[in-house]
Short mmCIF file of C-alpha atoms in Angstrom, two decimals:
data_model
loop_
_atom_site.label_atom_id
_atom_site.label_comp_id
_atom_site.label_asym_id
_atom_site.label_seq_id
_atom_site.Cartn_x
_atom_site.Cartn_y
_atom_site.Cartn_z
CA UNK A 1370 -16.32 -54.08 125.16
CA UNK A 1371 -16.94 -54.10 121.42
CA UNK A 1372 -13.99 -56.61 121.07
CA UNK A 1373 -15.57 -59.08 123.42
CA UNK A 1374 -18.81 -58.64 121.73
CA UNK A 1375 -17.29 -59.77 118.33
CA UNK A 1376 -15.22 -62.43 119.96
CA UNK A 1377 -18.36 -63.86 121.88
CA UNK A 1378 -20.34 -63.93 118.57
CA UNK A 1379 -17.64 -65.72 116.62
CA UNK A 1380 -17.13 -68.46 119.43
CA UNK A 1381 -20.60 -69.04 119.85
CA UNK A 1382 -21.19 -69.44 116.11
CA UNK A 1383 -18.13 -71.91 116.06
CA UNK A 1384 -19.32 -73.84 119.04
CA UNK A 1385 -22.82 -74.02 118.06
CA UNK A 1386 -21.89 -75.20 114.56
CA UNK A 1387 -20.15 -78.19 116.33
CA UNK A 1388 -23.44 -79.57 117.35
CA UNK A 1389 -24.32 -80.29 113.71
CA UNK A 1390 -23.58 -83.91 112.67
CA UNK A 1391 -23.81 -85.42 109.35
CA UNK A 1392 -23.23 -88.68 107.30
CA UNK A 1393 -21.23 -88.59 104.15
CA UNK A 1394 -17.84 -86.81 103.50
CA UNK A 1395 -16.38 -85.07 100.48
CA UNK A 1396 -12.60 -85.57 100.32
CA UNK A 1397 -10.71 -82.18 100.81
CA UNK A 1398 -7.24 -82.19 99.63
CA UNK A 1399 -6.10 -80.10 102.57
CA UNK A 1400 -6.39 -83.20 104.50
CA UNK A 1401 -2.93 -84.27 103.62
CA UNK A 1402 -1.55 -80.91 104.90
CA UNK A 1403 -1.44 -77.29 103.70
CA UNK A 1404 2.16 -76.92 103.82
CA UNK A 1405 5.42 -78.81 104.90
CA UNK A 1406 5.67 -76.51 107.76
CA UNK A 1407 2.49 -77.72 109.11
CA UNK A 1408 2.94 -81.39 108.61
CA UNK A 1409 6.28 -81.35 110.21
CA UNK A 1410 4.37 -79.81 113.16
CA UNK A 1411 2.06 -82.71 113.41
CA UNK A 1412 -0.53 -81.26 110.83
CA UNK A 1413 -1.14 -78.49 113.49
CA UNK A 1414 -2.73 -75.62 111.66
CA UNK A 1415 -3.19 -71.90 112.25
CA UNK A 1416 0.35 -70.81 113.22
CA UNK A 1417 2.00 -70.39 109.93
CA UNK A 1418 3.92 -67.09 109.20
CA UNK A 1419 3.23 -67.36 105.53
CA UNK A 1420 0.29 -67.11 103.14
CA UNK A 1421 -0.52 -70.65 103.70
CA UNK A 1422 -2.68 -69.51 106.63
CA UNK A 1423 -5.17 -68.76 103.95
CA UNK A 1424 -5.69 -72.55 103.64
CA UNK A 1425 -5.63 -73.07 107.45
CA UNK A 1426 -7.04 -70.52 109.70
CA UNK A 1427 -7.69 -67.12 107.84
CA UNK A 1428 -7.18 -65.25 111.10
CA UNK A 1429 -3.54 -66.29 111.10
CA UNK A 1430 -2.87 -63.90 108.22
CA UNK A 1431 -2.25 -61.21 110.76
CA UNK A 1432 1.37 -62.31 111.11
CA UNK A 1433 2.13 -61.22 107.44
CA UNK A 1434 4.08 -57.89 106.92
CA UNK A 1435 3.34 -56.81 103.55
CA UNK A 1436 3.28 -59.70 101.07
CA UNK A 1437 3.72 -63.53 101.16
CA UNK A 1438 3.59 -66.46 98.59
CA UNK A 1439 3.96 -70.20 99.23
CA UNK A 1440 4.20 -73.25 97.15
CA UNK A 1441 3.57 -76.87 98.49
CA UNK A 1442 3.96 -80.18 96.73
CA UNK A 1443 4.02 -83.88 97.55
CA UNK A 1444 3.40 -87.03 95.71
CA UNK A 1445 1.90 -90.31 97.13
CA UNK A 1446 2.40 -93.67 95.82
CA UNK A 1447 3.93 -92.21 92.71
CA UNK A 1448 0.24 -91.76 91.55
CA UNK A 1449 -1.35 -88.89 93.48
CA UNK A 1450 0.06 -85.37 92.94
CA UNK A 1451 -0.89 -82.75 95.68
CA UNK A 1452 0.04 -79.16 95.10
CA UNK A 1453 -1.09 -75.90 96.53
CA UNK A 1454 -0.33 -72.19 95.90
CA UNK A 1455 -1.17 -69.17 98.08
CA UNK A 1456 -0.48 -65.55 98.08
CA UNK A 1457 -1.50 -62.89 100.63
CA UNK A 1458 -1.03 -59.08 100.82
CA UNK A 1459 -1.68 -56.43 103.61
CA UNK A 1460 -4.12 -53.93 102.51
CA UNK A 1461 -5.05 -50.72 104.53
CA UNK A 1462 -8.30 -52.59 105.63
CA UNK A 1463 -6.65 -55.85 106.53
CA UNK A 1464 -5.07 -58.91 104.75
CA UNK A 1465 -6.30 -60.46 101.78
CA UNK A 1466 -5.36 -64.04 100.86
CA UNK A 1467 -5.82 -66.32 97.93
CA UNK A 1468 -5.14 -70.11 97.93
CA UNK A 1469 -5.53 -72.87 95.52
CA UNK A 1470 -4.93 -76.57 96.15
CA UNK A 1471 -5.32 -79.77 93.84
CA UNK A 1472 -5.05 -83.47 93.93
CA UNK A 1473 -4.85 -85.36 90.77
CA UNK A 1474 -4.49 -88.99 89.41
CA UNK A 1475 -4.16 -89.89 85.74
CA UNK A 1476 -4.55 -93.17 83.86
CA UNK A 1477 -7.51 -94.48 85.72
CA UNK A 1478 -9.14 -97.33 83.49
CA UNK A 1479 -12.56 -97.13 82.40
CA UNK A 1480 -13.58 -100.84 82.18
CA UNK A 1481 -16.05 -103.04 80.28
CA UNK A 1482 -16.95 -106.75 80.67
CA UNK A 1483 -17.81 -109.44 78.31
CA UNK A 1484 -19.96 -112.28 79.34
CA UNK A 1485 -21.75 -112.89 82.64
CA UNK A 1486 -20.55 -116.47 83.59
CA UNK A 1487 -17.55 -116.47 85.89
CA UNK A 1488 -15.72 -119.08 83.60
CA UNK A 1489 -16.07 -116.95 80.50
CA UNK A 1490 -16.49 -113.36 81.37
CA UNK A 1491 -13.54 -110.92 81.11
CA UNK A 1492 -12.77 -107.41 81.75
CA UNK A 1493 -11.25 -104.99 79.44
CA UNK A 1494 -10.14 -101.26 79.29
CA UNK A 1495 -12.36 -99.13 77.31
CA UNK A 1496 -10.30 -95.88 77.82
CA UNK A 1497 -8.65 -94.01 80.61
CA UNK A 1498 -9.80 -91.00 82.58
CA UNK A 1499 -8.29 -88.56 85.10
CA UNK A 1500 -9.41 -87.36 88.67
CA UNK A 1501 -8.87 -83.85 89.59
CA UNK A 1502 -9.85 -82.36 92.97
CA UNK A 1503 -9.50 -78.57 93.38
CA UNK A 1504 -10.32 -75.95 95.88
CA UNK A 1505 -10.00 -72.21 95.66
CA UNK A 1506 -10.04 -70.03 98.79
CA UNK A 1507 -10.35 -66.32 99.28
CA UNK A 1508 -9.51 -65.17 102.77
CA UNK A 1509 -9.80 -61.78 104.63
CA UNK A 1510 -8.26 -60.99 107.98
CA UNK A 1511 -8.68 -57.93 110.14
CA UNK A 1512 -7.35 -57.17 113.66
CA UNK A 1513 -9.62 -55.80 116.36
CA UNK A 1514 -6.39 -54.79 118.19
CA UNK A 1515 -2.85 -56.13 118.45
CA UNK A 1516 -4.14 -59.22 120.45
CA UNK A 1517 -7.25 -60.20 118.80
CA UNK A 1518 -7.48 -61.25 115.00
CA UNK A 1519 -10.50 -62.33 113.04
CA UNK A 1520 -10.52 -64.05 109.58
CA UNK A 1521 -13.03 -65.43 107.20
CA UNK A 1522 -12.76 -67.26 103.95
CA UNK A 1523 -14.75 -68.70 101.14
CA UNK A 1524 -14.03 -71.85 99.58
CA UNK A 1525 -15.13 -73.24 96.16
CA UNK A 1526 -14.67 -77.07 95.81
CA UNK A 1527 -14.64 -78.72 92.35
CA UNK A 1528 -14.09 -82.56 91.43
CA UNK A 1529 -13.86 -84.24 88.11
CA UNK A 1530 -13.83 -88.04 87.85
CA UNK A 1531 -14.27 -88.89 84.27
CA UNK A 1532 -17.62 -87.79 83.13
CA UNK A 1533 -18.73 -87.14 86.72
CA UNK A 1534 -18.08 -83.72 88.10
CA UNK A 1535 -19.13 -82.15 91.26
CA UNK A 1536 -18.85 -78.50 92.74
CA UNK A 1537 -19.81 -76.71 95.82
CA UNK A 1538 -19.08 -73.75 98.19
CA UNK A 1539 -18.67 -73.23 101.92
CA UNK A 1540 -17.10 -70.69 104.38
CA UNK A 1541 -14.55 -70.91 107.14
CA UNK A 1542 -14.13 -68.68 110.16
CA UNK A 1543 -11.27 -68.23 112.56
CA UNK A 1544 -9.97 -66.36 115.51
CA UNK A 1545 -6.43 -65.95 116.87
CA UNK A 1546 -5.65 -64.40 120.27
CA UNK A 1547 -2.12 -63.47 121.02
CA UNK A 1548 -0.85 -62.87 124.68
CA UNK A 1549 2.77 -62.52 124.95
CA UNK A 1550 4.49 -66.02 124.21
CA UNK A 1551 1.16 -67.68 124.01
CA UNK A 1552 -1.07 -67.79 120.99
CA UNK A 1553 -4.49 -69.39 120.62
CA UNK A 1554 -6.03 -70.42 117.30
CA UNK A 1555 -9.51 -71.40 116.70
CA UNK A 1556 -10.66 -72.18 113.22
CA UNK A 1557 -13.96 -73.69 111.80
CA UNK A 1558 -14.06 -75.01 108.34
CA UNK A 1559 -17.31 -75.55 106.35
CA UNK A 1560 -19.49 -73.68 108.70
CA UNK A 1561 -22.65 -73.75 106.65
CA UNK A 1562 -23.88 -77.28 107.05
CA UNK A 1563 -26.68 -77.16 104.38
CA UNK A 1564 -24.02 -76.58 101.62
CA UNK A 1565 -22.86 -79.74 99.84
CA UNK A 1566 -20.88 -80.69 96.80
CA UNK A 1567 -23.43 -81.68 94.05
CA UNK A 1568 -22.55 -84.01 91.28
CA UNK A 1569 -23.77 -84.51 87.80
CA UNK A 1570 -22.73 -86.85 84.89
CA UNK A 1571 -22.35 -85.68 81.36
CA UNK A 1572 -23.49 -89.02 80.11
CA UNK A 1573 -26.61 -89.28 82.19
CA UNK A 1574 -28.99 -86.50 82.64
CA UNK A 1575 -30.77 -88.42 85.48
CA UNK A 1576 -27.72 -88.69 87.63
CA UNK A 1577 -27.68 -86.31 90.60
CA UNK A 1578 -25.68 -87.02 93.82
CA UNK A 1579 -24.16 -85.09 96.59
CA UNK A 1580 -21.53 -85.15 99.24
CA UNK A 1581 -21.40 -83.43 102.42
CA UNK A 1582 -18.97 -80.69 103.40
CA UNK A 1583 -18.66 -81.38 107.17
CA UNK A 1584 -17.76 -78.99 109.57
CA UNK A 1585 -14.23 -79.36 111.20
CA UNK A 1586 -13.01 -77.31 113.89
CA UNK A 1587 -9.49 -76.64 115.21
CA UNK A 1588 -8.54 -75.61 118.61
CA UNK A 1589 -4.86 -74.89 118.99
CA UNK A 1590 -2.24 -73.19 121.10
CA UNK A 1591 1.50 -72.24 120.76
CA UNK A 1592 3.76 -71.26 123.44
CA UNK A 1593 7.23 -69.98 122.97
CA UNK A 1594 9.87 -70.68 125.61
CA UNK A 1595 13.47 -69.56 124.67
CA UNK A 1596 14.74 -71.60 121.85
CA UNK A 1597 11.72 -73.97 121.97
CA UNK A 1598 8.20 -73.41 120.74
CA UNK A 1599 5.42 -75.83 121.80
CA UNK A 1600 2.27 -76.59 119.90
CA UNK A 1601 -1.00 -78.50 120.75
CA UNK A 1602 -4.07 -78.92 118.94
CA UNK A 1603 -7.53 -80.53 119.10
CA UNK A 1604 -9.20 -81.28 115.82
CA UNK A 1605 -13.02 -82.25 115.86
CA UNK A 1606 -14.25 -83.87 112.77
CA UNK A 1607 -17.96 -84.09 112.25
CA UNK A 1608 -17.77 -86.49 109.42
CA UNK A 1609 -16.71 -89.26 111.62
CA UNK A 1610 -17.39 -87.74 115.23
CA UNK A 1611 -13.73 -88.04 116.12
CA UNK A 1612 -11.60 -85.86 118.34
CA UNK A 1613 -7.98 -85.83 117.11
CA UNK A 1614 -4.99 -84.62 119.03
CA UNK A 1615 -1.79 -83.00 117.76
CA UNK A 1616 1.42 -82.28 119.48
CA UNK A 1617 4.66 -80.60 118.33
CA UNK A 1618 7.81 -78.98 119.40
CA UNK A 1619 9.97 -76.85 117.29
CA UNK A 1620 13.69 -76.04 118.14
CA UNK A 1621 15.47 -73.10 116.76
CA UNK A 1622 18.89 -72.74 118.23
CA UNK A 1623 20.11 -69.25 119.18
CA UNK A 1624 23.32 -69.71 117.36
CA UNK A 1625 21.47 -70.63 114.08
CA UNK A 1626 18.20 -68.73 114.27
CA UNK A 1627 17.18 -69.25 110.76
CA UNK A 1628 17.03 -73.06 111.32
CA UNK A 1629 13.97 -74.80 112.74
CA UNK A 1630 13.95 -78.54 113.74
CA UNK A 1631 10.73 -79.99 114.72
CA UNK A 1632 9.06 -83.18 115.78
CA UNK A 1633 5.21 -83.81 115.80
CA UNK A 1634 2.69 -86.21 116.80
CA UNK A 1635 -0.53 -86.33 114.89
CA UNK A 1636 -3.84 -88.42 115.10
CA UNK A 1637 -5.87 -89.09 111.98
CA UNK A 1638 -8.91 -91.18 110.92
CA UNK A 1639 -8.86 -94.16 108.59
CA UNK A 1640 -12.32 -95.20 107.98
CA UNK A 1641 -13.61 -95.28 111.50
CA UNK A 1642 -10.42 -95.98 113.19
CA UNK A 1643 -8.22 -93.37 114.80
CA UNK A 1644 -4.49 -93.86 114.00
CA UNK A 1645 -1.35 -91.90 114.88
CA UNK A 1646 1.88 -90.99 113.48
CA UNK A 1647 5.25 -89.15 114.14
CA UNK A 1648 6.22 -86.44 111.83
CA UNK A 1649 9.64 -84.62 111.63
CA UNK A 1650 11.23 -81.99 109.55
CA UNK A 1651 13.01 -78.87 109.27
CA UNK A 1652 12.66 -75.31 108.14
CA UNK A 1653 14.96 -72.57 106.98
CA UNK A 1654 14.20 -68.98 106.93
CA UNK A 1655 16.72 -66.85 105.14
CA UNK A 1656 16.02 -63.18 104.28
CA UNK A 1657 12.47 -63.69 103.76
CA UNK A 1658 12.72 -67.00 101.92
CA UNK A 1659 11.33 -69.99 103.71
CA UNK A 1660 12.10 -73.63 102.85
CA UNK A 1661 10.29 -76.39 104.73
CA UNK A 1662 10.60 -80.15 104.53
CA UNK A 1663 8.51 -82.79 106.46
CA UNK A 1664 8.67 -86.45 106.72
CA UNK A 1665 6.51 -89.01 107.99
CA UNK A 1666 6.18 -92.85 107.65
CA UNK A 1667 3.37 -94.65 105.93
CA UNK A 1668 1.97 -98.16 106.31
CA UNK A 1669 2.14 -98.71 102.54
CA UNK A 1670 3.59 -101.91 101.50
CA UNK A 1671 5.70 -100.09 98.84
CA UNK A 1672 5.80 -96.52 99.51
CA UNK A 1673 6.39 -96.17 103.22
CA UNK A 1674 7.89 -92.85 103.23
CA UNK A 1675 6.05 -89.48 102.59
CA UNK A 1676 8.10 -86.46 101.90
CA UNK A 1677 6.65 -82.98 101.80
CA UNK A 1678 8.31 -79.75 100.41
CA UNK A 1679 7.22 -76.07 100.64
CA UNK A 1680 9.04 -73.07 99.53
CA UNK A 1681 7.72 -69.48 100.06
CA UNK A 1682 8.83 -65.79 100.61
CA UNK A 1683 7.58 -63.06 102.69
CA UNK A 1684 8.49 -59.48 103.09
CA UNK B 1001 3.08 -133.59 89.03
CA UNK B 1002 5.04 -131.47 91.30
CA UNK B 1003 8.03 -133.20 92.92
CA UNK B 1004 9.23 -132.51 96.38
CA UNK B 1005 12.10 -133.74 98.24
CA UNK B 1006 14.11 -132.95 101.26
CA UNK B 1007 17.34 -134.21 102.75
CA UNK B 1008 18.67 -133.82 106.24
CA UNK B 1009 21.84 -134.60 107.90
CA UNK B 1010 24.05 -136.06 105.13
CA UNK B 1011 27.13 -137.02 107.10
CA UNK B 1012 30.66 -137.77 105.86
CA UNK B 1013 33.56 -138.73 107.91
CA UNK B 1014 36.39 -136.76 106.57
CA UNK B 1015 39.97 -137.93 107.00
CA UNK B 1016 42.79 -135.66 108.10
CA UNK B 1017 43.89 -135.22 104.57
CA UNK B 1018 40.47 -134.14 103.36
CA UNK B 1019 41.02 -130.28 103.57
CA UNK B 1020 40.90 -129.96 99.88
CA UNK B 1021 37.68 -131.76 99.69
CA UNK B 1022 36.26 -129.65 102.55
CA UNK B 1023 37.30 -126.49 100.63
CA UNK B 1024 35.68 -127.79 97.48
CA UNK B 1025 32.44 -128.60 99.31
CA UNK B 1026 32.47 -125.16 100.95
CA UNK B 1027 32.99 -123.47 97.44
CA UNK B 1028 30.05 -125.52 96.03
CA UNK B 1029 27.81 -124.57 98.99
CA UNK B 1030 28.89 -120.80 98.54
CA UNK B 1031 27.93 -121.05 94.93
CA UNK B 1032 24.58 -122.61 95.78
CA UNK B 1033 24.01 -120.00 98.25
CA UNK B 1034 24.80 -117.36 95.64
CA UNK B 1035 22.43 -118.73 93.02
CA UNK B 1036 19.70 -119.16 95.61
CA UNK B 1037 19.87 -115.94 97.51
CA UNK B 1038 16.37 -114.98 96.70
CA UNK B 1039 14.98 -118.18 98.17
CA UNK B 1040 16.93 -117.37 101.46
CA UNK B 1041 15.46 -114.00 101.55
CA UNK B 1042 11.99 -115.25 102.20
CA UNK B 1043 10.71 -117.67 104.76
CA UNK B 1044 9.81 -121.08 103.39
CA UNK B 1045 6.34 -122.08 104.33
CA UNK B 1046 6.90 -125.81 105.52
CA UNK B 1047 3.21 -126.35 105.82
CA UNK B 1048 2.77 -125.95 102.18
CA UNK B 1049 5.49 -128.40 101.32
CA UNK B 1050 5.55 -132.13 100.71
CA UNK B 1051 8.83 -133.62 100.92
CA UNK B 1052 10.25 -137.17 100.17
CA UNK B 1053 13.11 -138.15 102.37
CA UNK B 1054 16.27 -139.33 100.66
CA UNK B 1055 17.73 -142.23 102.78
CA UNK B 1056 20.86 -144.27 102.50
CA UNK B 1057 24.44 -143.39 102.43
CA UNK B 1058 25.34 -140.24 100.52
CA UNK B 1059 28.71 -138.77 100.76
CA UNK B 1060 28.90 -135.00 100.35
CA UNK B 1061 27.24 -132.59 98.07
CA UNK B 1062 28.15 -134.68 94.89
CA UNK B 1063 26.36 -137.71 96.09
CA UNK B 1064 23.56 -135.79 97.42
CA UNK B 1065 22.79 -134.04 94.24
CA UNK B 1066 23.45 -137.42 92.39
CA UNK B 1067 20.91 -139.02 94.67
CA UNK B 1068 18.15 -136.48 94.10
CA UNK B 1069 18.92 -136.22 90.50
CA UNK B 1070 19.23 -139.84 89.74
CA UNK B 1071 22.16 -139.28 87.33
CA UNK B 1072 25.71 -138.55 87.73
CA UNK B 1073 26.17 -135.29 86.03
CA UNK B 1074 28.94 -133.97 88.06
CA UNK B 1075 27.08 -131.49 90.06
CA UNK B 1076 25.40 -129.99 86.94
CA UNK B 1077 22.02 -130.99 88.40
CA UNK B 1078 19.06 -130.44 86.11
CA UNK B 1079 16.36 -131.07 88.71
CA UNK B 1080 13.26 -129.20 88.13
CA UNK B 1081 9.92 -129.03 89.66
CA UNK B 1082 7.02 -127.56 87.85
CA UNK B 1083 7.92 -124.08 89.09
CA UNK B 1084 11.84 -124.72 88.22
CA UNK B 1085 12.90 -123.80 91.55
CA UNK B 1086 15.23 -125.70 93.83
CA UNK B 1087 15.12 -124.22 97.26
CA UNK B 1088 18.01 -124.66 99.37
CA UNK B 1089 16.90 -123.99 103.02
CA UNK B 1090 20.12 -124.31 104.90
CA UNK B 1091 23.52 -125.91 104.64
CA UNK B 1092 26.53 -125.90 106.82
CA UNK B 1093 29.50 -127.81 108.34
CA UNK B 1094 29.70 -128.77 111.86
CA UNK B 1095 32.55 -130.39 113.80
CA UNK B 1096 31.80 -133.67 115.18
CA UNK B 1097 32.51 -134.30 118.72
CA UNK B 1098 34.56 -137.53 118.26
CA UNK B 1099 38.15 -138.76 118.61
CA UNK B 1100 38.74 -137.65 115.00
CA UNK B 1101 38.96 -133.83 115.53
CA UNK B 1102 39.03 -133.08 111.86
CA UNK B 1103 35.76 -135.05 111.24
CA UNK B 1104 32.90 -133.02 110.17
CA UNK B 1105 29.32 -133.32 109.26
CA UNK B 1106 27.92 -131.35 106.44
CA UNK B 1107 24.26 -130.96 106.30
CA UNK B 1108 22.02 -129.58 103.58
CA UNK B 1109 18.26 -129.06 103.56
CA UNK B 1110 16.55 -128.58 100.27
CA UNK B 1111 13.44 -129.11 98.50
CA UNK B 1112 10.97 -128.09 95.97
CA UNK B 1113 8.26 -125.85 96.93
CA UNK B 1114 4.96 -127.55 95.82
CA UNK B 1115 3.27 -124.25 96.26
CA UNK B 1116 5.88 -121.92 95.24
CA UNK B 1117 4.50 -118.39 95.68
CA UNK B 1118 7.97 -116.85 95.22
CA UNK B 1119 7.47 -117.47 91.50
CA UNK B 1120 3.80 -116.89 91.17
CA UNK B 1121 3.07 -113.83 89.12
CA UNK B 1122 0.04 -112.23 87.38
CA UNK B 1123 -0.70 -113.45 83.89
CA UNK B 1124 -2.69 -110.14 83.20
CA UNK B 1125 -2.92 -106.81 85.13
CA UNK B 1126 -5.66 -106.74 87.65
CA UNK B 1127 -8.83 -104.84 86.52
CA UNK B 1128 -12.15 -104.00 88.25
CA UNK B 1129 -15.48 -103.70 86.74
CA UNK B 1130 -17.28 -101.48 86.83
CA UNK B 1131 -14.89 -98.71 86.94
CA UNK B 1132 -15.71 -96.10 87.88
CA UNK B 1133 -18.42 -97.44 90.24
CA UNK B 1134 -20.92 -96.38 93.01
CA UNK B 1135 -20.06 -97.94 96.39
CA UNK B 1136 -23.71 -98.92 96.75
CA UNK B 1137 -23.59 -100.98 93.45
CA UNK B 1138 -20.07 -102.42 94.22
CA UNK B 1139 -17.40 -103.71 91.94
CA UNK B 1140 -15.34 -106.79 91.23
CA UNK B 1141 -11.54 -107.17 90.86
CA UNK B 1142 -10.32 -109.91 88.48
CA UNK B 1143 -6.85 -111.10 88.12
CA UNK B 1144 -5.08 -114.12 86.90
CA UNK B 1145 -2.39 -116.07 88.90
CA UNK B 1146 0.24 -118.37 87.23
CA UNK B 1147 -0.08 -120.57 90.27
CA UNK B 1148 -1.57 -121.15 93.69
CA UNK B 1149 -0.39 -118.75 96.35
CA UNK B 1150 -1.42 -117.21 99.50
CA UNK B 1151 -2.70 -113.70 98.36
CA UNK B 1152 -3.36 -110.53 100.22
CA UNK B 1153 -5.40 -107.83 98.84
CA UNK B 1154 -4.69 -104.29 100.00
CA UNK B 1155 -6.51 -101.08 99.18
CA UNK B 1156 -5.21 -97.64 100.00
CA UNK B 1157 -6.86 -94.29 99.85
CA UNK B 1158 -5.53 -90.96 98.51
CA UNK B 1159 -3.68 -90.32 101.69
CA UNK B 1160 -1.77 -93.67 101.28
CA UNK B 1161 -3.68 -95.05 104.26
CA UNK B 1162 -4.48 -98.75 104.35
CA UNK B 1163 -8.23 -98.92 104.35
CA UNK B 1164 -8.83 -102.58 103.70
CA UNK B 1165 -6.79 -105.94 103.89
CA UNK B 1166 -8.12 -109.43 102.98
CA UNK B 1167 -6.06 -112.61 102.76
CA UNK B 1168 -6.87 -115.47 100.45
CA UNK B 1169 -5.33 -118.96 100.92
CA UNK B 1170 -3.69 -120.68 98.06
CA UNK B 1171 -5.95 -122.76 95.83
CA UNK B 1172 -9.14 -120.84 97.05
CA UNK B 1173 -10.66 -118.10 95.28
CA UNK B 1174 -8.35 -115.07 95.46
CA UNK B 1175 -5.24 -117.47 95.52
CA UNK B 1176 -5.89 -120.03 93.06
CA UNK B 1177 -4.18 -120.59 89.75
CA UNK B 1178 -5.92 -119.05 87.01
CA UNK B 1179 -8.75 -116.41 87.17
CA UNK B 1180 -9.87 -115.05 90.53
CA UNK B 1181 -12.73 -112.73 91.21
CA UNK B 1182 -12.98 -110.57 94.31
CA UNK B 1183 -16.33 -108.93 94.87
CA UNK B 1184 -16.79 -105.62 96.80
CA UNK B 1185 -20.33 -105.08 98.16
CA UNK B 1186 -21.36 -101.85 100.00
CA UNK B 1187 -20.56 -103.45 103.16
CA UNK B 1188 -17.05 -104.28 102.37
CA UNK B 1189 -15.69 -101.20 104.18
CA UNK B 1190 -17.18 -102.02 107.40
CA UNK B 1191 -20.13 -99.92 106.32
CA UNK B 1192 -18.24 -96.68 105.87
CA UNK B 1193 -19.27 -94.50 103.02
CA UNK B 1194 -16.16 -93.97 100.95
CA UNK B 1195 -15.54 -90.40 99.53
CA UNK B 1196 -15.66 -89.91 95.80
CA UNK B 1197 -12.11 -90.41 94.60
CA UNK B 1198 -9.51 -92.89 93.58
CA UNK B 1199 -8.48 -95.93 95.62
CA UNK B 1200 -5.50 -98.14 94.87
CA UNK B 1201 -5.50 -101.93 95.31
CA UNK B 1202 -2.51 -104.16 95.42
CA UNK B 1203 -2.18 -107.91 94.92
CA UNK B 1204 0.47 -109.15 97.37
CA UNK B 1205 2.04 -112.47 98.10
CA UNK B 1206 4.47 -112.93 100.86
CA UNK B 1207 5.29 -109.19 100.96
CA UNK B 1208 5.90 -109.05 97.19
CA UNK B 1209 3.58 -106.92 95.08
CA UNK B 1210 2.31 -108.88 92.02
CA UNK B 1211 0.21 -106.02 90.51
CA UNK B 1212 -1.79 -102.96 91.27
CA UNK B 1213 -4.68 -101.15 90.06
CA UNK B 1214 -6.83 -98.01 90.43
CA UNK B 1215 -10.54 -97.91 91.25
CA UNK B 1216 -12.62 -94.84 91.14
CA UNK B 1217 -15.59 -94.35 93.48
CA UNK B 1218 -18.30 -91.98 92.33
CA UNK B 1219 -21.01 -90.69 94.74
#
């Protein structure tokens, strides 16, 4: 009875939080994916066996045995470097995880202008600056019983763009329910709508702006059937009021149980339009060491391939 | 003044003993093809071209080149337009259906692109001012082209998603020789508020990237 009470409380909190809609969005680097393992599954989150659950659904940390660490990296357009690192350890009172992710761009020109007439004015480079977007997460998971698992995490956001910098805090909550071959995952990110990322400028005392940390909720399911595992997810993004679907299948042949081949379908939002993409990849799991690779196409004119790599170990 | 010219359907009746000539012509054609491969790799925009027709009796490639060159320089043509590019559209040999089974027609189509975007380049790297900028205040991209060309401006976000694409016809602002300015107002991105971060713009002509730049949006 107590379990159902906790579950009802968490579910009602997540569902009621979904009713809050906002208007401006902060770019969260985990949007590109939290690990190659999730990207190759169509960016379906919450079913990782590693510490990367810290960055997804903290309730998913229940799958850890004792300790796990994970590294993830990808580069877009030879310009934007995404990296993350996560660790998690099982303690007597639950699982504690720490995650860090960053996105960075260097060599952005800070420009000036000469003249005002179109025929005579010219632009020039004053200097260059960098962009750094970082997030830090601390997650905690505890299990009500062997089927019901709850998790919470706190996130600190930080962005630097030249002389402008911003920071903010918010929290995530998640539930995972396991029933035989079926696992449900529900996660809500940025559940406190009043908290924002606030910006200031070191060169202007009057500058004060903010960006919203929009609520995003994930409803996912995983079903294992022999050598295949099927995944499905609905992602509700409050920033653009879109409902995005994800589907994936993972095949692990019985004669090579350490190999995983996967194919995923994901939807994502570009400005106000919903687009979709196919992802593919493979995973290797040998003696607690995991390697994941994911691939997806891009519509970029020059860099039309995206590659993702993750490596981690668990014991 | 840019010169333009095209020739279609040069015909030569070859005799039975003209196999050597045919081989020579073929070799010349292969050489032309080899030197002009980049021109074949992209579609020629006929609507942007202005051709003068060569008329009269010309015999084979030698006479053809002599005709358009105006001098007999033994195939070492020095023809140039302002872009210094001779574009060979197509050439080939087709057997004639006549009593003379060895008679062939060779054809060659060539011309000078009066709006040759294959060769257009950026004189200076593109820059936007102000940078960084607030979306509500807008920014302006400046770039300088060496010639008129159809230009497409593409902007990508930090997930490498194409968020904006705009075409500019050659000789209009955006695609004209010299300096071009493209203004971005708050409504440029269909009224969507951009997240603070870096956006990447690419100056493209006919699938070829001429230059790129980075613009930073602050809240």
